[in-house]
Short mmCIF file of C-alpha atoms in Angstrom, two decimals:
data_model
loop_
_atom_site.label_atom_id
_atom_site.label_comp_id
_atom_site.label_asym_id
_atom_site.label_seq_id
_atom_site.Cartn_x
_atom_site.Cartn_y
_atom_site.Cartn_z
CA UNK A 1181 113.21 87.31 73.35
CA UNK A 1182 114.76 90.65 75.30
CA UNK A 1183 113.78 92.57 78.14
CA UNK A 1184 111.91 95.14 76.34
CA UNK A 1185 109.65 92.24 74.29
CA UNK A 1186 109.27 91.01 77.67
CA UNK A 1187 107.58 94.44 78.82
CA UNK A 1188 105.48 94.58 75.92
CA UNK A 1189 104.14 91.02 76.41
CA UNK A 1190 103.82 91.99 80.31
CA UNK A 1191 101.41 94.95 78.81
CA UNK A 1192 99.38 92.87 76.26
CA UNK A 1193 98.73 90.21 78.93
CA UNK A 1194 97.76 92.76 81.56
CA UNK A 1195 95.50 94.83 79.47
CA UNK A 1196 94.22 91.67 77.98
CA UNK A 1197 93.20 90.75 81.48
CA UNK A 1198 91.44 93.79 82.15
CA UNK A 1199 89.23 93.72 79.23
CA UNK A 1200 88.56 90.32 80.10
CA UNK A 1201 87.54 90.81 83.60
CA UNK A 1202 85.27 93.75 82.17
CA UNK A 1203 83.74 91.41 79.57
CA UNK A 1204 83.12 89.08 82.39
CA UNK A 1205 81.67 91.45 84.42
CA UNK A 1206 79.42 92.23 81.27
CA UNK A 1207 78.26 89.17 79.98
CA UNK A 1208 78.35 86.76 83.11
CA UNK A 1209 75.98 84.18 81.95
CA UNK A 1210 73.23 82.00 83.10
CA UNK A 1211 73.74 79.64 86.36
CA UNK A 1212 72.34 76.12 84.68
CA UNK A 1213 69.91 74.50 87.14
CA UNK A 1214 72.00 71.70 89.19
CA UNK A 1215 70.82 68.32 89.88
CA UNK A 1216 66.77 68.58 90.81
CA UNK A 1217 66.75 71.85 91.31
CA UNK A 1218 65.07 73.51 88.15
CA UNK A 1219 64.57 77.18 86.63
CA UNK A 1220 61.19 78.54 87.62
CA UNK A 1221 59.49 80.21 85.02
CA UNK A 1222 59.09 84.07 84.64
CA UNK A 1223 55.17 84.31 85.78
CA UNK A 1224 55.95 85.35 88.88
CA UNK A 1225 54.73 81.99 90.62
CA UNK A 1226 58.13 81.43 92.45
CA UNK A 1227 58.96 79.77 95.67
CA UNK A 1228 57.71 83.09 98.10
CA UNK A 1229 54.53 82.09 98.16
CA UNK A 1230 51.78 83.06 101.13
CA UNK A 1231 49.20 81.38 101.64
CA UNK A 1232 47.38 82.80 98.62
CA UNK A 1233 49.74 81.56 96.07
CA UNK A 1234 51.10 84.99 95.55
CA UNK A 1235 55.09 86.44 96.18
CA UNK A 1236 55.38 88.21 99.10
CA UNK A 1237 56.49 91.76 97.91
CA UNK A 1238 55.20 94.13 99.81
CA UNK A 1239 56.20 97.77 100.23
CA UNK A 1240 54.09 98.94 103.56
CA UNK A 1241 56.17 100.22 106.22
CA UNK A 1242 55.26 101.61 109.88
CA UNK A 1243 56.24 104.48 111.65
CA UNK A 1244 57.09 101.91 114.81
CA UNK A 1245 60.54 101.02 114.80
CA UNK A 1246 63.04 100.15 117.13
CA UNK A 1247 66.90 99.88 117.54
CA UNK A 1248 68.98 97.27 118.31
CA UNK A 1249 72.79 98.18 119.24
CA UNK A 1250 75.83 95.62 119.76
CA UNK A 1251 79.69 96.96 120.06
CA UNK A 1252 79.83 96.56 116.16
CA UNK A 1253 76.10 96.49 114.84
CA UNK A 1254 73.38 98.85 114.89
CA UNK A 1255 70.03 97.53 113.48
CA UNK A 1256 66.68 99.46 112.44
CA UNK A 1257 63.69 97.07 112.58
CA UNK A 1258 60.40 97.56 111.85
CA UNK A 1259 57.76 96.04 113.75
CA UNK A 1260 55.32 95.38 110.91
CA UNK A 1261 56.62 91.71 109.96
CA UNK A 1262 59.86 92.34 112.02
CA UNK A 1263 61.95 93.51 108.79
CA UNK A 1264 65.39 94.78 109.33
CA UNK A 1265 65.18 98.15 107.26
CA UNK A 1266 68.87 99.77 108.45
CA UNK A 1267 71.79 98.25 109.18
CA UNK A 1268 75.16 100.16 110.28
CA UNK A 1269 78.36 98.60 110.54
CA UNK A 1270 79.99 100.97 113.37
CA UNK A 1271 83.86 99.43 112.82
CA UNK A 1272 83.73 100.80 109.48
CA UNK A 1273 83.29 104.91 108.86
CA UNK A 1274 81.32 105.63 105.50
CA UNK A 1275 83.62 108.01 103.97
CA UNK A 1276 87.26 108.36 104.93
CA UNK A 1277 87.67 110.16 107.74
CA UNK A 1278 83.78 110.79 108.72
CA UNK A 1279 82.54 110.19 111.95
CA UNK A 1280 79.23 108.81 110.30
CA UNK A 1281 79.40 104.47 110.26
CA UNK A 1282 79.10 102.58 106.86
CA UNK A 1283 75.24 102.05 106.47
CA UNK A 1284 74.91 98.42 104.30
CA UNK A 1285 71.14 97.99 104.71
CA UNK A 1286 68.96 100.92 104.23
CA UNK A 1287 65.52 102.26 103.18
CA UNK A 1288 65.51 105.78 101.81
CA UNK A 1289 63.95 106.76 98.35
CA UNK A 1290 66.49 106.33 96.24
CA UNK A 1291 67.92 103.17 97.28
CA UNK A 1292 65.67 100.29 99.40
CA UNK A 1293 68.03 97.44 100.86
CA UNK A 1294 66.23 95.70 103.52
CA UNK A 1295 66.51 91.91 104.66
CA UNK A 1296 62.88 90.71 105.24
CA UNK A 1297 61.22 87.15 107.08
CA UNK A 1298 58.22 86.15 107.95
CA UNK A 1299 55.77 83.54 108.37
CA UNK A 1300 53.78 82.39 105.32
CA UNK A 1301 51.41 79.04 104.86
CA UNK A 1302 47.89 78.15 106.12
CA UNK A 1303 48.65 79.64 109.84
CA UNK A 1304 51.25 82.01 108.60
CA UNK A 1305 51.31 85.86 109.40
CA UNK A 1306 52.50 87.22 106.41
CA UNK A 1307 50.43 87.27 102.92
CA UNK A 1308 50.18 89.93 99.99
CA UNK A 1309 47.09 91.29 101.82
CA UNK A 1310 49.68 92.80 104.68
CA UNK A 1311 52.34 91.84 107.39
CA UNK A 1312 51.74 91.27 111.11
CA UNK A 1313 52.37 93.92 113.64
CA UNK A 1314 54.47 92.48 115.89
CA UNK A 1315 55.25 93.94 119.64
CA UNK A 1316 58.19 94.91 121.01
CA UNK A 1317 58.88 95.68 125.12
CA UNK A 1318 60.88 98.64 124.41
CA UNK A 1319 61.88 100.76 121.70
CA UNK A 1320 65.58 100.25 121.95
CA UNK A 1321 67.69 97.42 123.13
CA UNK A 1322 71.32 97.42 123.85
CA UNK A 1323 73.96 94.72 124.84
CA UNK A 1324 75.05 95.66 127.85
CA UNK A 1325 78.99 95.23 128.96
CA UNK A 1326 79.77 92.19 130.31
CA UNK A 1327 77.12 90.26 128.22
CA UNK A 1328 78.10 88.00 125.25
CA UNK A 1329 74.61 88.12 123.84
CA UNK A 1330 71.32 90.01 123.29
CA UNK A 1331 67.72 88.71 122.64
CA UNK A 1332 65.16 90.77 121.32
CA UNK A 1333 62.03 89.20 121.28
CA UNK A 1334 58.68 90.36 119.09
CA UNK A 1335 55.23 88.58 119.74
CA UNK A 1336 52.01 88.42 117.74
CA UNK A 1337 48.81 86.34 118.80
CA UNK A 1338 46.12 84.93 116.25
CA UNK A 1339 43.71 82.50 116.48
CA UNK A 1340 45.13 80.85 119.99
CA UNK A 1341 48.69 80.58 118.47
CA UNK A 1342 51.52 82.81 119.93
CA UNK A 1343 54.18 83.85 117.58
CA UNK A 1344 57.66 84.79 118.98
CA UNK A 1345 60.22 86.41 116.50
CA UNK A 1346 63.58 86.77 118.22
CA UNK A 1347 66.60 88.39 116.92
CA UNK A 1348 69.92 86.81 118.82
CA UNK A 1349 72.93 89.42 118.31
CA UNK A 1350 76.27 88.37 119.76
CA UNK A 1351 79.20 90.44 121.07
CA UNK A 1352 81.88 90.95 117.71
CA UNK A 1353 79.74 89.23 115.20
CA UNK A 1354 78.17 90.27 112.18
CA UNK A 1355 75.82 87.33 112.03
CA UNK A 1356 72.43 87.57 113.71
CA UNK A 1357 70.03 84.50 114.22
CA UNK A 1358 66.46 84.94 113.48
CA UNK A 1359 64.34 82.62 115.23
CA UNK A 1360 60.64 82.46 114.76
CA UNK A 1361 58.70 80.35 118.09
CA UNK A 1362 55.22 78.96 116.67
CA UNK A 1363 53.72 78.19 120.26
CA UNK A 1364 50.34 76.38 119.12
CA UNK A 1365 47.72 76.26 121.65
CA UNK A 1366 44.52 76.18 119.69
CA UNK A 1367 42.50 73.02 118.84
CA UNK A 1368 43.79 72.13 115.43
CA UNK A 1369 47.58 71.85 113.76
CA UNK A 1370 49.16 74.70 112.31
CA UNK A 1371 51.15 74.83 109.72
CA UNK A 1372 53.33 77.56 108.70
CA UNK A 1373 56.66 78.02 106.93
CA UNK A 1374 59.49 80.33 107.04
CA UNK A 1375 60.73 82.63 104.60
CA UNK A 1376 63.96 85.23 104.34
CA UNK A 1377 65.22 87.16 101.79
CA UNK A 1378 67.18 90.06 100.78
CA UNK A 1379 65.90 92.98 98.78
CA UNK A 1380 67.70 96.03 96.75
CA UNK A 1381 66.74 98.29 93.96
CA UNK A 1382 67.69 97.13 90.20
CA UNK A 1383 71.04 98.73 89.68
CA UNK A 1384 73.85 99.04 87.79
CA UNK A 1385 77.14 96.62 89.03
CA UNK A 1386 79.03 100.05 89.42
CA UNK A 1387 81.77 98.00 87.76
CA UNK A 1388 84.56 99.62 85.69
CA UNK A 1389 88.07 98.75 83.81
CA UNK A 1390 90.41 99.16 86.52
CA UNK A 1391 87.68 98.45 89.34
CA UNK A 1392 85.91 95.56 88.34
CA UNK A 1393 83.46 95.03 91.52
CA UNK A 1394 80.12 93.67 91.48
CA UNK A 1395 76.87 94.83 93.08
CA UNK A 1396 74.09 91.95 92.42
CA UNK A 1397 72.89 88.57 93.95
CA UNK A 1398 74.88 85.29 94.90
CA UNK A 1399 74.35 81.75 95.95
CA UNK A 1400 75.12 78.65 97.20
CA UNK A 1401 73.17 75.64 97.01
CA UNK A 1402 74.36 71.49 97.04
CA UNK A 1403 75.66 71.34 93.52
CA UNK A 1404 77.17 74.82 93.54
CA UNK A 1405 79.43 76.07 96.21
CA UNK A 1406 79.61 79.83 94.80
CA UNK A 1407 77.90 81.61 92.21
CA UNK A 1408 76.91 85.09 91.31
CA UNK A 1409 73.71 85.97 89.99
CA UNK A 1410 73.04 89.28 89.03
CA UNK A 1411 70.06 91.98 88.52
CA UNK A 1412 70.20 91.15 85.28
CA UNK A 1413 69.88 87.86 85.51
CA UNK A 1414 67.00 88.00 87.83
CA UNK A 1415 65.04 90.04 85.34
CA UNK A 1416 65.52 87.26 82.79
CA UNK A 1417 64.67 84.15 84.78
CA UNK A 1418 63.70 83.03 88.24
CA UNK A 1419 65.70 81.35 90.14
CA UNK A 1420 65.04 78.19 91.84
CA UNK A 1421 66.99 75.82 93.49
CA UNK A 1422 66.70 73.25 96.46
CA UNK A 1423 68.99 73.21 99.41
CA UNK A 1424 69.00 70.15 101.43
CA UNK A 1425 72.76 70.44 103.32
CA UNK A 1426 74.46 73.38 102.71
CA UNK A 1427 73.50 76.65 100.90
CA UNK A 1428 72.70 80.62 101.48
CA UNK A 1429 71.14 83.31 99.38
CA UNK A 1430 73.10 86.70 99.49
CA UNK A 1431 73.56 90.17 98.09
CA UNK A 1432 76.72 91.12 97.46
CA UNK A 1433 78.95 94.56 96.77
CA UNK A 1434 82.56 95.46 97.21
CA UNK A 1435 84.00 94.65 100.59
CA UNK A 1436 80.15 93.97 102.24
CA UNK A 1437 77.63 91.41 102.01
CA UNK A 1438 74.64 90.52 103.42
CA UNK A 1439 73.38 86.64 103.44
CA UNK A 1440 70.50 84.57 104.60
CA UNK A 1441 71.43 81.03 106.01
CA UNK A 1442 68.54 78.67 106.62
CA UNK A 1443 68.97 76.11 109.31
CA UNK A 1444 68.00 72.97 110.67
CA UNK A 1445 66.48 69.72 108.65
CA UNK A 1446 64.67 69.35 105.70
CA UNK A 1447 65.04 70.76 102.30
CA UNK A 1448 64.80 74.60 101.77
CA UNK A 1449 64.40 76.45 98.69
CA UNK A 1450 66.47 79.31 97.34
CA UNK A 1451 64.83 81.60 95.05
CA UNK A 1452 65.10 85.21 93.34
CA UNK A 1453 61.88 87.19 92.19
CA UNK A 1454 61.86 91.13 91.16
CA UNK A 1455 58.92 93.08 91.40
CA UNK A 1456 58.36 97.28 90.68
CA UNK A 1457 62.02 97.73 89.98
CA UNK A 1458 63.02 95.65 93.23
CA UNK A 1459 65.27 92.13 93.05
CA UNK A 1460 64.47 89.88 95.53
CA UNK A 1461 66.54 86.66 97.19
CA UNK A 1462 65.80 84.32 99.28
CA UNK A 1463 65.17 81.20 101.49
CA UNK A 1464 62.34 79.12 102.51
CA UNK A 1465 62.63 76.96 104.99
CA UNK A 1466 60.31 73.56 104.52
CA UNK A 1467 56.85 73.62 105.67
CA UNK A 1468 56.11 72.93 109.27
CA UNK A 1469 52.93 71.50 111.14
CA UNK A 1470 52.70 71.74 114.91
CA UNK A 1471 50.49 69.81 116.66
CA UNK A 1472 47.98 71.18 119.18
CA UNK A 1473 49.60 71.96 122.76
CA UNK A 1474 53.10 71.93 120.90
CA UNK A 1475 55.58 74.31 120.07
CA UNK A 1476 58.34 74.49 117.19
CA UNK A 1477 61.05 76.73 116.84
CA UNK A 1478 62.11 77.73 112.68
CA UNK A 1479 65.66 78.74 112.52
CA UNK A 1480 67.58 81.21 110.15
CA UNK A 1481 70.91 83.53 110.41
CA UNK A 1482 71.72 86.52 108.78
CA UNK A 1483 74.99 87.94 108.07
CA UNK A 1484 75.27 91.42 107.46
CA UNK A 1485 78.48 93.04 107.31
CA UNK A 1486 82.06 93.26 105.66
CA UNK A 1487 83.66 90.36 103.97
CA UNK A 1488 85.66 88.77 106.91
CA UNK A 1489 86.90 85.46 105.84
CA UNK A 1490 87.40 83.56 108.99
CA UNK A 1491 83.75 84.58 110.49
CA UNK A 1492 81.68 83.93 107.37
CA UNK A 1493 83.25 80.55 106.99
CA UNK A 1494 82.17 80.01 110.82
CA UNK A 1495 78.69 81.10 110.17
CA UNK A 1496 78.44 79.43 106.79
CA UNK A 1497 79.94 77.24 104.73
CA UNK A 1498 81.12 78.65 101.55
CA UNK A 1499 80.27 82.04 102.77
CA UNK A 1500 83.78 83.12 102.62
CA UNK A 1501 83.68 82.37 98.65
CA UNK A 1502 82.17 85.85 98.26
CA UNK A 1503 85.47 87.26 99.08
CA UNK A 1504 85.70 86.17 95.19
CA UNK A 1505 89.25 85.77 94.34
CA UNK A 1506 88.66 84.62 90.61
CA UNK A 1507 90.18 81.76 88.98
CA UNK A 1508 93.08 82.46 90.76
CA UNK A 1509 91.99 82.00 94.03
CA UNK A 1510 94.44 78.99 95.07
CA UNK A 1511 97.17 81.75 94.88
CA UNK A 1512 95.43 84.77 96.10
CA UNK A 1513 94.00 82.81 99.27
CA UNK A 1514 97.39 82.25 100.71
CA UNK A 1515 98.74 85.71 99.40
CA UNK A 1516 95.94 87.03 101.70
CA UNK A 1517 96.69 85.07 104.30
CA UNK A 1518 100.44 86.26 103.95
CA UNK A 1519 99.56 89.85 103.95
CA UNK A 1520 97.27 89.48 106.93
CA UNK A 1521 100.19 87.62 108.98
CA UNK A 1522 102.67 90.40 107.88
CA UNK A 1523 100.05 93.31 109.03
CA UNK A 1524 99.67 91.67 112.05
CA UNK A 1525 103.65 91.93 113.34
CA UNK A 1526 104.22 95.36 111.43
CA UNK A 1527 100.84 97.12 112.06
CA UNK A 1528 100.54 99.15 108.62
CA UNK A 1529 99.26 97.66 105.75
CA UNK A 1530 101.80 99.49 103.04
CA UNK A 1531 104.72 98.42 104.97
CA UNK A 1532 102.66 94.44 105.05
CA UNK A 1533 102.10 95.02 101.15
CA UNK A 1534 106.52 96.21 100.41
CA UNK A 1535 107.53 93.09 102.60
CA UNK A 1536 105.17 90.89 100.56
CA UNK A 1537 106.57 92.11 97.52
CA UNK A 1538 110.09 91.24 98.60
CA UNK A 1539 108.89 87.69 99.60
CA UNK A 1540 107.22 87.17 96.37
CA UNK A 1541 109.93 88.63 93.84
CA UNK A 1542 112.61 86.90 96.30
CA UNK A 1543 110.73 83.66 95.74
CA UNK A 1544 111.24 84.08 92.19
CA UNK A 1545 114.54 85.05 91.86
CA UNK A 1546 115.49 81.72 90.39
CA UNK A 1547 113.12 82.66 87.51
CA UNK A 1548 114.33 85.96 87.23
CA UNK A 1549 118.07 84.87 86.92
CA UNK A 1550 117.39 82.15 84.32
CA UNK A 1551 115.40 84.90 82.28
CA UNK A 1552 118.27 87.31 82.20
CA UNK A 1553 120.96 84.40 81.75
CA UNK A 1554 118.69 83.27 79.01
CA UNK A 1555 118.52 86.57 77.21
CA UNK A 1556 122.07 87.17 77.54
CA UNK A 1557 123.00 84.27 75.89
CA UNK A 1558 120.64 85.11 73.03
CA UNK A 1559 122.26 88.21 72.72
CA UNK A 1560 125.69 86.45 72.27
CA UNK A 1561 124.15 84.42 69.71
CA UNK A 1562 122.71 87.16 67.54
CA UNK A 1563 125.75 87.79 65.09
CA UNK A 1564 125.27 83.87 64.42
CA UNK A 1565 121.42 84.46 63.52
CA UNK A 1566 122.01 87.37 61.59
CA UNK A 1567 124.78 85.39 59.31
CA UNK A 1568 122.05 82.73 58.79
CA UNK A 1569 119.47 84.86 58.23
CA UNK A 1570 121.74 86.56 55.26
CA UNK A 1571 122.98 83.21 53.97
CA UNK A 1572 119.59 81.39 54.03
CA UNK A 1573 117.72 84.34 52.70
CA UNK A 1574 113.75 83.33 52.20
CA UNK A 1575 114.29 79.11 53.19
CA UNK A 1576 112.62 79.23 56.31
CA UNK A 1577 112.14 75.54 56.84
CA UNK A 1578 116.16 75.50 56.71
CA UNK A 1579 116.09 78.55 58.62
CA UNK A 1580 114.13 77.26 61.58
CA UNK A 1581 116.29 73.79 61.63
CA UNK A 1582 119.37 75.11 61.61
CA UNK A 1583 118.24 77.56 64.47
CA UNK A 1584 117.09 74.64 66.55
CA UNK A 1585 120.52 72.99 66.25
CA UNK A 1586 122.48 76.37 67.06
CA UNK A 1587 119.85 76.63 70.72
CA UNK A 1588 120.49 72.82 71.31
CA UNK A 1589 124.28 73.13 70.59
CA UNK A 1590 124.92 76.43 72.57
CA UNK A 1591 122.63 75.24 75.04
CA UNK A 1592 120.05 78.00 74.84
CA UNK A 1593 116.28 78.02 75.25
CA UNK A 1594 114.67 80.56 73.10
CA UNK A 1595 111.53 80.56 75.55
CA UNK A 1596 113.54 81.32 78.79
CA UNK A 1597 113.02 84.61 78.39
CA UNK A 1598 109.72 84.80 78.23
CA UNK A 1599 108.59 81.84 80.14
CA UNK A 1600 109.37 83.59 83.87
CA UNK A 1601 107.06 85.97 82.52
CA UNK A 1602 104.42 84.10 81.84
CA UNK A 1603 104.80 82.33 85.13
CA UNK A 1604 104.81 85.76 87.57
CA UNK A 1605 101.73 86.62 85.36
CA UNK A 1606 99.83 85.02 87.62
CA UNK A 1607 101.17 85.99 90.98
CA UNK A 1608 100.35 89.58 89.72
CA UNK A 1609 96.91 88.96 88.92
CA UNK A 1610 96.18 86.80 92.06
CA UNK A 1611 97.34 89.38 94.08
CA UNK A 1612 95.72 92.39 92.36
CA UNK A 1613 93.09 90.52 93.56
CA UNK A 1614 93.81 90.15 97.19
CA UNK A 1615 94.35 93.29 97.70
CA UNK A 1616 91.27 94.18 95.24
CA UNK A 1617 88.94 92.13 97.76
CA UNK A 1618 90.38 92.86 101.25
CA UNK A 1619 88.29 94.78 103.61
CA UNK A 1620 91.22 95.27 105.57
CA UNK A 1621 92.82 97.54 103.48
CA UNK A 1622 89.20 99.77 102.92
CA UNK A 1623 90.70 103.04 104.31
CA UNK A 1624 94.01 101.83 105.52
CA UNK A 1625 96.29 104.26 105.91
CA UNK A 1626 100.11 104.40 104.85
CA UNK A 1627 102.23 107.33 104.92
CA UNK A 1628 102.40 110.42 104.43
CA UNK A 1629 99.51 111.82 101.59
CA UNK A 1630 98.34 108.09 101.30
CA UNK A 1631 95.25 107.78 103.92
CA UNK A 1632 93.50 104.83 101.82
CA UNK A 1633 95.03 102.25 100.29
CA UNK A 1634 91.93 100.88 98.38
CA UNK A 1635 91.85 104.35 96.83
CA UNK A 1636 93.74 105.93 93.99
CA UNK A 1637 96.26 108.08 94.83
CA UNK A 1638 95.33 111.39 95.07
CA UNK A 1639 98.30 112.85 93.81
CA UNK A 1640 99.46 110.62 91.45
CA UNK A 1641 102.74 110.36 93.11
CA UNK A 1642 102.95 106.39 92.61
CA UNK A 1643 101.50 106.11 89.68
CA UNK A 1644 104.33 108.70 88.20
CA UNK A 1645 107.06 106.73 90.08
CA UNK A 1646 106.39 103.54 89.22
CA UNK A 1647 106.32 104.64 85.20
CA UNK A 1648 109.65 106.20 85.92
CA UNK A 1649 110.81 103.00 87.58
CA UNK A 1650 109.44 101.13 84.51
CA UNK A 1651 111.20 103.25 82.25
CA UNK A 1652 114.50 103.08 83.97
CA UNK A 1653 114.24 99.08 83.53
CA UNK A 1654 113.60 99.57 79.90
CA UNK A 1655 116.79 101.74 79.57
CA UNK A 1656 118.75 98.95 81.43
CA UNK A 1657 117.90 96.46 78.55
CA UNK A 1658 119.36 97.61 75.26
CA UNK A 1659 116.95 96.27 72.96
CA UNK A 1660 117.75 94.32 69.49
CA UNK A 1661 114.46 95.22 68.25
CA UNK A 1662 115.28 97.33 65.04
CA UNK A 1663 111.87 97.84 63.61
CA UNK A 1664 110.51 101.29 63.92
CA UNK A 1665 107.30 101.00 64.87
CA UNK A 1666 108.42 98.18 67.72
CA UNK A 1667 110.70 100.60 69.16
CA UNK A 1668 108.01 103.35 69.27
CA UNK A 1669 105.44 101.14 71.15
CA UNK A 1670 108.27 100.41 73.51
CA UNK A 1671 108.82 103.95 74.14
CA UNK A 1672 105.29 104.51 74.51
CA UNK A 1673 105.11 101.47 77.06
CA UNK A 1674 105.75 103.18 80.47
CA UNK A 1675 103.60 105.85 79.36
CA UNK A 1676 100.44 103.87 79.09
CA UNK A 1677 101.24 101.79 82.29
CA UNK A 1678 101.25 105.37 84.38
CA UNK A 1679 97.72 106.10 82.40
CA UNK A 1680 96.44 102.92 83.77
CA UNK A 1681 97.64 102.85 87.29
CA UNK A 1682 96.60 106.39 87.90
CA UNK A 1683 93.06 104.69 88.78
CA UNK A 1684 94.30 101.81 90.45
CA UNK A 1685 94.18 101.47 94.19
CA UNK A 1686 97.19 103.06 95.49
CA UNK A 1687 98.29 99.56 97.63
CA UNK A 1688 98.57 98.01 94.07
CA UNK A 1689 100.44 100.76 92.84
CA UNK A 1690 102.31 100.51 95.91
CA UNK A 1691 103.09 96.78 95.01
CA UNK A 1692 104.20 97.52 91.56
CA UNK A 1693 106.27 99.77 92.38
CA UNK A 1694 108.43 97.74 95.09
CA UNK A 1695 108.27 95.15 92.50
CA UNK A 1696 109.91 97.52 89.99
CA UNK A 1697 112.44 98.83 92.63
CA UNK A 1698 113.39 95.39 93.58
CA UNK A 1699 113.71 94.40 89.55
CA UNK A 1700 116.16 96.79 89.16
CA UNK A 1701 117.87 95.57 91.86
CA UNK A 1702 118.14 92.22 90.89
CA UNK A 1703 118.71 93.43 87.15
CA UNK A 1704 122.17 95.04 88.33
CA UNK A 1705 122.98 92.06 90.36
CA UNK A 1706 122.30 89.26 87.64
CA UNK A 1707 124.03 91.80 85.20
CA UNK A 1708 127.26 91.74 87.15
CA UNK A 1709 127.41 88.30 87.51
CA UNK A 1710 126.70 87.25 84.13
CA UNK A 1711 129.53 89.89 82.96
CA UNK A 1712 131.93 88.12 85.16
CA UNK A 1713 131.71 85.19 83.17
CA UNK A 1714 132.11 86.66 80.04
CA UNK A 1715 128.32 86.64 79.13
CA UNK A 1716 127.61 89.97 77.65
CA UNK A 1717 123.98 91.95 78.83
CA UNK A 1718 124.52 95.32 76.26
#
């Protein structure tokens, strides 16, 4: 197999990969119940029940809002129920060169995305009839300079029971602890159950062929490390799973995620439901009974922020898996770590991508050398193979036997030219996901006109240069292809690749361009060495 056929193979594999990813996004199979977990029926009788047995999907709100600010988060909380109805990520701009921060949680007419939590059960203060109006000591709370933590309590009194909902935020952290302390000063036991859920409009995931991103639900439970559960899945069937040790319920989008993590002992319930065009995914903690004169605290954690792997992993087990590298995660994850390490040294993600490309292609140099050596040997055998075809005619069985004997005699592996390509493709696909999923590349500048490595090249310079280098590789690799149709396909291949890469993130195009340049250099050096050994490359 010669170099131009290898290019055709790369193209077919690459396009097949893109089509597979899009198909996987569109068809996303339904998760099955794990262990003792069973699917709830679609009637709406799901594990987010209030004391009267109905799910909490209350849409009411008040004008009594408070703000909570740290160095990385600006939260708006509605004191009716104590829900977080807005979350601004202060370290991330909304648009490139914008002075406005990125808003992850929001409560606007065309997009509702909020983090709700409360108490249900016999002595709960939330029900389908309404939410409790909590009281705050001020309208605004800010983490002061020099302090590491900020505590914001909201209080409520009912039937001799004091309820205190406390938000605990730490400097530099996107993990918000939300605790409910119940102080039972009545003469009867108090039974409560805490729930925490994410609410969002049912919407399209926003995926495309070149940008297969995902917006929707995801979860982790005892027997499931990480699983997506799309809005379409939620509409088809309500999810109901038990969490005995580790788990969380999340909503994801490109680069960002919010997730509720139950804390404490006992079995929690993970659920989904839909209502009035909204999708819900959440957790329900075990029922807690507080004796008269006693108090207890129910604890959860809300992650609301970017997909920062180390911080998420420290917050909850398997939460870092929301950085979805696909089935080649075992390659993509080390590549991302290496890329981050290089960027820490050079201070520029584009330069880091270039250095990473040289490292990856350098590591694969033995495969590349074996590929071109095999191709050179195959070219030398072409006259003998042609004479064999003319001599044996249509006798394919004898032709196959004599070809194998010739390969064995000349010590040539007929797959030696394409096998290295097949081994290199997983590297490229893994790096594709590493770059696609890295929030660090969002709005990261390179040089000149490239101000955002996560967006396409605005002037298409990199894709055009990539196509030109691909054309040069093709010209440097004279082909033995004689079929006119195959020749036309090979001629058109750089054009097709250029068209695809017009819409790819510029960071990925930069990798492919540099990879092509390295290929041209390696190809020249290898061909010269082979010609000195008497192996003709043309």
